[in-house]
Amino acid sequence: MHDDNQIFVPPSFMAVFTDARGRLTEKADAVRARYELCEDLACHLVEQAQTLYHVQAPSEAEILLRIHAGLSSPGAGTSPAEASWVVQRLAELLQWRCPELPPLPPNEA
């Protein structure tokens, strides 16, 4: 994304909106807006994930899988590909190992 906006969208997120030929499937402004939303969501989930870890004491992987299931559910506001990105980013922010996430539906891969 090379325009006047100073928000850097990382390649890992760009891949969510890139087709097999490497072209964006959405307008750059829309991708940037979705990135901002997903990045904010991952940052906001840090505290919740840490609380779950200390209160319920399930494994880090279980917490991340539960969050992924919630973000992937209908009406959550994120696509399955975005949900996977958010959980991977959340794991990175927490410095936790990200578990293997369920595969994306064929139209999302």
Short mmCIF file of N, CA and C in Angstrom, two decimals:
data_model
loop_
_atom_site.label_atom_id
_atom_site.label_comp_id
_atom_site.label_asym_id
_atom_site.label_seq_id
_atom_site.Cartn_x
_atom_site.Cartn_y
_atom_site.Cartn_z
N MET A 1 0.85 -1.16 0.00
CA MET A 1 0.00 0.00 0.00
C MET A 1 0.90 1.23 0.00
N HIS A 2 0.93 1.91 -1.09
CA HIS A 2 1.84 3.03 -1.24
C HIS A 2 1.06 4.31 -1.55
N ASP A 3 0.40 4.84 -0.55
CA ASP A 3 -0.26 6.12 -0.72
C ASP A 3 0.13 7.02 0.44
N ASP A 4 -0.58 8.10 0.64
CA ASP A 4 -0.20 9.08 1.65
C ASP A 4 -0.51 8.64 3.08
N ASN A 5 -1.26 7.59 3.26
CA ASN A 5 -1.58 7.13 4.61
C ASN A 5 -0.35 6.51 5.23
N GLN A 6 -0.09 6.82 6.50
CA GLN A 6 1.13 6.36 7.15
C GLN A 6 0.96 5.05 7.91
N ILE A 7 -0.21 4.46 7.85
CA ILE A 7 -0.42 3.18 8.53
C ILE A 7 0.18 2.08 7.67
N PHE A 8 1.09 1.33 8.26
CA PHE A 8 1.73 0.22 7.56
C PHE A 8 0.91 -1.04 7.78
N VAL A 9 0.44 -1.63 6.71
CA VAL A 9 -0.30 -2.89 6.79
C VAL A 9 0.71 -4.00 6.50
N PRO A 10 0.95 -4.88 7.47
CA PRO A 10 1.98 -5.91 7.28
C PRO A 10 1.58 -6.92 6.21
N PRO A 11 2.59 -7.52 5.58
CA PRO A 11 2.31 -8.52 4.54
C PRO A 11 1.42 -9.67 5.03
N SER A 12 1.55 -10.04 6.30
CA SER A 12 0.74 -11.14 6.82
C SER A 12 -0.75 -10.80 6.75
N PHE A 13 -1.09 -9.53 6.95
CA PHE A 13 -2.50 -9.13 6.84
C PHE A 13 -2.88 -8.92 5.39
N MET A 14 -1.99 -8.37 4.60
CA MET A 14 -2.27 -8.18 3.18
C MET A 14 -2.64 -9.51 2.53
N ALA A 15 -2.02 -10.60 2.99
CA ALA A 15 -2.30 -11.92 2.43
C ALA A 15 -3.76 -12.33 2.61
N VAL A 16 -4.40 -11.80 3.65
CA VAL A 16 -5.81 -12.11 3.90
C VAL A 16 -6.67 -11.59 2.74
N PHE A 17 -6.25 -10.51 2.10
CA PHE A 17 -7.02 -9.87 1.03
C PHE A 17 -6.31 -9.92 -0.32
N THR A 18 -5.49 -10.93 -0.53
CA THR A 18 -4.74 -11.07 -1.77
C THR A 18 -5.15 -12.36 -2.46
N ASP A 19 -5.38 -12.28 -3.78
CA ASP A 19 -5.75 -13.49 -4.52
C ASP A 19 -4.50 -14.27 -4.93
N ALA A 20 -4.70 -15.36 -5.65
CA ALA A 20 -3.60 -16.24 -6.05
C ALA A 20 -2.58 -15.52 -6.93
N ARG A 21 -3.00 -14.48 -7.62
CA ARG A 21 -2.09 -13.73 -8.49
C ARG A 21 -1.39 -12.58 -7.75
N GLY A 22 -1.68 -12.45 -6.45
CA GLY A 22 -1.03 -11.41 -5.67
C GLY A 22 -1.73 -10.06 -5.73
N ARG A 23 -2.97 -10.03 -6.23
CA ARG A 23 -3.72 -8.78 -6.33
C ARG A 23 -4.68 -8.65 -5.16
N LEU A 24 -4.88 -7.41 -4.72
CA LEU A 24 -5.83 -7.18 -3.64
C LEU A 24 -7.25 -7.50 -4.12
N THR A 25 -8.02 -8.11 -3.23
CA THR A 25 -9.41 -8.43 -3.55
C THR A 25 -10.37 -7.35 -3.06
N GLU A 26 -9.84 -6.38 -2.31
CA GLU A 26 -10.61 -5.24 -1.82
C GLU A 26 -9.82 -3.97 -2.09
N LYS A 27 -10.48 -2.83 -2.00
CA LYS A 27 -9.78 -1.55 -2.16
C LYS A 27 -8.81 -1.34 -1.00
N ALA A 28 -7.74 -0.63 -1.28
CA ALA A 28 -6.69 -0.40 -0.28
C ALA A 28 -7.24 0.23 0.99
N ASP A 29 -8.14 1.18 0.87
CA ASP A 29 -8.72 1.82 2.05
C ASP A 29 -9.49 0.82 2.91
N ALA A 30 -10.20 -0.09 2.25
CA ALA A 30 -10.97 -1.11 2.98
C ALA A 30 -10.03 -2.07 3.70
N VAL A 31 -8.96 -2.46 3.06
CA VAL A 31 -7.98 -3.37 3.68
C VAL A 31 -7.35 -2.67 4.89
N ARG A 32 -6.99 -1.42 4.73
CA ARG A 32 -6.38 -0.66 5.82
C ARG A 32 -7.36 -0.56 7.01
N ALA A 33 -8.62 -0.30 6.73
CA ALA A 33 -9.62 -0.19 7.80
C ALA A 33 -9.79 -1.53 8.52
N ARG A 34 -9.82 -2.62 7.76
CA ARG A 34 -9.96 -3.94 8.38
C ARG A 34 -8.71 -4.28 9.20
N TYR A 35 -7.54 -3.88 8.70
CA TYR A 35 -6.30 -4.11 9.45
C TYR A 35 -6.35 -3.38 10.79
N GLU A 36 -6.75 -2.11 10.75
CA GLU A 36 -6.83 -1.33 11.99
C GLU A 36 -7.78 -2.00 12.98
N LEU A 37 -8.92 -2.45 12.50
CA LEU A 37 -9.88 -3.13 13.36
C LEU A 37 -9.29 -4.41 13.94
N CYS A 38 -8.67 -5.22 13.11
CA CYS A 38 -8.11 -6.50 13.57
C CYS A 38 -6.93 -6.30 14.51
N GLU A 39 -6.09 -5.34 14.23
CA GLU A 39 -4.96 -5.05 15.12
C GLU A 39 -5.47 -4.57 16.48
N ASP A 40 -6.45 -3.66 16.47
CA ASP A 40 -7.03 -3.18 17.72
C ASP A 40 -7.66 -4.34 18.50
N LEU A 41 -8.35 -5.20 17.79
CA LEU A 41 -8.99 -6.35 18.43
C LEU A 41 -7.95 -7.25 19.09
N ALA A 42 -6.87 -7.54 18.39
CA ALA A 42 -5.81 -8.38 18.97
C ALA A 42 -5.23 -7.72 20.22
N CYS A 43 -5.00 -6.42 20.16
CA CYS A 43 -4.44 -5.71 21.32
C CYS A 43 -5.41 -5.73 22.50
N HIS A 44 -6.69 -5.56 22.23
CA HIS A 44 -7.68 -5.57 23.30
C HIS A 44 -7.86 -6.96 23.91
N LEU A 45 -7.59 -7.99 23.15
CA LEU A 45 -7.76 -9.36 23.64
C LEU A 45 -6.59 -9.82 24.51
N VAL A 46 -5.50 -9.09 24.53
CA VAL A 46 -4.34 -9.49 25.33
C VAL A 46 -4.73 -9.63 26.79
N GLU A 47 -5.33 -8.60 27.35
CA GLU A 47 -5.69 -8.64 28.77
C GLU A 47 -6.69 -9.76 29.07
N GLN A 48 -7.67 -9.93 28.18
CA GLN A 48 -8.66 -10.98 28.39
C GLN A 48 -8.00 -12.36 28.38
N ALA A 49 -7.10 -12.60 27.44
CA ALA A 49 -6.41 -13.89 27.36
C ALA A 49 -5.55 -14.13 28.60
N GLN A 50 -4.86 -13.10 29.07
CA GLN A 50 -4.04 -13.24 30.28
C GLN A 50 -4.91 -13.54 31.49
N THR A 51 -6.05 -12.88 31.59
CA THR A 51 -6.97 -13.13 32.70
C THR A 51 -7.48 -14.56 32.66
N LEU A 52 -7.89 -15.01 31.48
CA LEU A 52 -8.36 -16.39 31.35
C LEU A 52 -7.27 -17.37 31.77
N TYR A 53 -6.06 -17.09 31.39
CA TYR A 53 -4.95 -17.98 31.71
C TYR A 53 -4.73 -18.07 33.23
N HIS A 54 -4.84 -16.95 33.91
CA HIS A 54 -4.58 -16.94 35.35
C HIS A 54 -5.78 -17.36 36.19
N VAL A 55 -6.99 -17.15 35.69
CA VAL A 55 -8.19 -17.47 36.45
C VAL A 55 -8.65 -18.91 36.19
N GLN A 56 -8.78 -19.27 34.92
CA GLN A 56 -9.29 -20.59 34.58
C GLN A 56 -8.18 -21.62 34.43
N ALA A 57 -6.98 -21.17 34.21
CA ALA A 57 -5.79 -22.00 34.07
C ALA A 57 -5.85 -23.06 32.97
N PRO A 58 -6.61 -22.83 31.88
CA PRO A 58 -6.44 -23.75 30.76
C PRO A 58 -5.12 -23.44 30.07
N SER A 59 -4.78 -24.22 29.12
CA SER A 59 -3.51 -23.98 28.43
C SER A 59 -3.60 -22.75 27.53
N GLU A 60 -2.45 -22.22 27.19
CA GLU A 60 -2.39 -21.09 26.26
C GLU A 60 -3.07 -21.46 24.95
N ALA A 61 -2.79 -22.65 24.45
CA ALA A 61 -3.38 -23.10 23.19
C ALA A 61 -4.90 -23.16 23.28
N GLU A 62 -5.42 -23.65 24.37
CA GLU A 62 -6.87 -23.75 24.55
C GLU A 62 -7.53 -22.38 24.55
N ILE A 63 -6.90 -21.43 25.21
CA ILE A 63 -7.43 -20.06 25.23
C ILE A 63 -7.47 -19.49 23.82
N LEU A 64 -6.38 -19.64 23.08
CA LEU A 64 -6.32 -19.12 21.72
C LEU A 64 -7.34 -19.80 20.81
N LEU A 65 -7.52 -21.11 20.98
CA LEU A 65 -8.51 -21.82 20.17
C LEU A 65 -9.93 -21.37 20.50
N ARG A 66 -10.21 -21.10 21.76
CA ARG A 66 -11.54 -20.60 22.15
C ARG A 66 -11.79 -19.22 21.56
N ILE A 67 -10.80 -18.37 21.63
CA ILE A 67 -10.94 -17.03 21.06
C ILE A 67 -11.15 -17.13 19.56
N HIS A 68 -10.41 -18.02 18.91
CA HIS A 68 -10.57 -18.21 17.46
C HIS A 68 -11.98 -18.67 17.14
N ALA A 69 -12.51 -19.61 17.92
CA ALA A 69 -13.87 -20.10 17.68
C ALA A 69 -14.88 -18.97 17.80
N GLY A 70 -14.69 -18.11 18.79
CA GLY A 70 -15.60 -16.98 18.95
C GLY A 70 -15.52 -16.00 17.81
N LEU A 71 -14.31 -15.69 17.37
CA LEU A 71 -14.12 -14.74 16.27
C LEU A 71 -14.57 -15.32 14.93
N SER A 72 -14.59 -16.64 14.81
CA SER A 72 -14.99 -17.29 13.56
C SER A 72 -16.50 -17.53 13.47
N SER A 73 -17.19 -17.32 14.57
CA SER A 73 -18.62 -17.60 14.58
C SER A 73 -19.39 -16.55 13.78
N PRO A 74 -20.55 -16.95 13.24
CA PRO A 74 -21.37 -15.99 12.49
C PRO A 74 -21.75 -14.80 13.38
N GLY A 75 -21.70 -13.63 12.82
CA GLY A 75 -22.06 -12.43 13.56
C GLY A 75 -20.94 -11.84 14.39
N ALA A 76 -19.77 -12.44 14.37
CA ALA A 76 -18.64 -11.93 15.16
C ALA A 76 -18.05 -10.65 14.56
N GLY A 77 -18.27 -10.45 13.28
CA GLY A 77 -17.74 -9.25 12.64
C GLY A 77 -16.40 -9.44 11.98
N THR A 78 -15.85 -10.65 12.05
CA THR A 78 -14.59 -10.94 11.37
C THR A 78 -14.79 -12.16 10.47
N SER A 79 -14.11 -12.16 9.36
CA SER A 79 -14.14 -13.32 8.47
C SER A 79 -13.27 -14.42 9.09
N PRO A 80 -13.42 -15.66 8.63
CA PRO A 80 -12.54 -16.72 9.15
C PRO A 80 -11.05 -16.41 8.96
N ALA A 81 -10.69 -15.81 7.83
CA ALA A 81 -9.28 -15.47 7.58
C ALA A 81 -8.82 -14.37 8.54
N GLU A 82 -9.68 -13.38 8.78
CA GLU A 82 -9.33 -12.33 9.73
C GLU A 82 -9.22 -12.90 11.14
N ALA A 83 -10.13 -13.80 11.51
CA ALA A 83 -10.09 -14.42 12.83
C ALA A 83 -8.77 -15.15 13.04
N SER A 84 -8.31 -15.86 12.03
CA SER A 84 -7.03 -16.56 12.13
C SER A 84 -5.89 -15.56 12.30
N TRP A 85 -5.94 -14.48 11.54
CA TRP A 85 -4.88 -13.47 11.66
C TRP A 85 -4.88 -12.85 13.05
N VAL A 86 -6.06 -12.51 13.57
CA VAL A 86 -6.15 -11.90 14.90
C VAL A 86 -5.56 -12.83 15.97
N VAL A 87 -5.89 -14.11 15.89
CA VAL A 87 -5.38 -15.06 16.89
C VAL A 87 -3.87 -15.23 16.75
N GLN A 88 -3.36 -15.27 15.54
CA GLN A 88 -1.91 -15.36 15.36
C GLN A 88 -1.22 -14.11 15.88
N ARG A 89 -1.82 -12.96 15.66
CA ARG A 89 -1.26 -11.70 16.17
C ARG A 89 -1.34 -11.67 17.70
N LEU A 90 -2.46 -12.14 18.24
CA LEU A 90 -2.62 -12.20 19.69
C LEU A 90 -1.54 -13.09 20.31
N ALA A 91 -1.30 -14.24 19.71
CA ALA A 91 -0.25 -15.14 20.21
C ALA A 91 1.11 -14.43 20.18
N GLU A 92 1.35 -13.70 19.13
CA GLU A 92 2.60 -12.95 19.00
C GLU A 92 2.72 -11.90 20.11
N LEU A 93 1.64 -11.16 20.36
CA LEU A 93 1.66 -10.13 21.40
C LEU A 93 1.87 -10.73 22.79
N LEU A 94 1.28 -11.91 23.01
CA LEU A 94 1.41 -12.57 24.30
C LEU A 94 2.71 -13.36 24.43
N GLN A 95 3.40 -13.54 23.31
CA GLN A 95 4.59 -14.38 23.24
C GLN A 95 4.25 -15.82 23.60
N TRP A 96 3.10 -16.27 23.08
CA TRP A 96 2.65 -17.65 23.22
C TRP A 96 2.80 -18.34 21.88
N ARG A 97 2.96 -19.63 21.92
CA ARG A 97 3.00 -20.42 20.68
C ARG A 97 1.57 -20.53 20.17
N CYS A 98 1.36 -20.20 18.91
CA CYS A 98 0.03 -20.28 18.32
C CYS A 98 -0.26 -21.73 17.94
N PRO A 99 -1.40 -22.27 18.39
CA PRO A 99 -1.73 -23.65 18.01
C PRO A 99 -2.13 -23.71 16.54
N GLU A 100 -2.21 -24.90 16.04
CA GLU A 100 -2.70 -25.08 14.67
C GLU A 100 -4.18 -24.73 14.67
N LEU A 101 -4.56 -23.78 13.85
CA LEU A 101 -5.94 -23.33 13.78
C LEU A 101 -6.69 -24.16 12.74
N PRO A 102 -8.01 -24.25 12.90
CA PRO A 102 -8.79 -24.99 11.89
C PRO A 102 -8.57 -24.40 10.50
N PRO A 103 -8.60 -25.24 9.47
CA PRO A 103 -8.38 -24.75 8.12
C PRO A 103 -9.49 -23.79 7.70
N LEU A 104 -9.14 -22.86 6.83
CA LEU A 104 -10.10 -21.92 6.32
C LEU A 104 -11.03 -22.60 5.32
N PRO A 105 -12.28 -22.13 5.22
CA PRO A 105 -13.15 -22.65 4.18
C PRO A 105 -12.53 -22.40 2.81
N PRO A 106 -12.83 -23.24 1.81
CA PRO A 106 -12.20 -23.09 0.49
C PRO A 106 -12.29 -21.69 -0.10
N ASN A 107 -13.40 -20.98 0.10
CA ASN A 107 -13.53 -19.66 -0.49
C ASN A 107 -12.75 -18.60 0.29
N GLU A 108 -12.20 -18.95 1.46
CA GLU A 108 -11.42 -18.02 2.28
C GLU A 108 -9.92 -18.28 2.19
N ALA A 109 -9.53 -19.42 1.68
CA ALA A 109 -8.12 -19.81 1.68
C ALA A 109 -7.31 -19.02 0.69
#
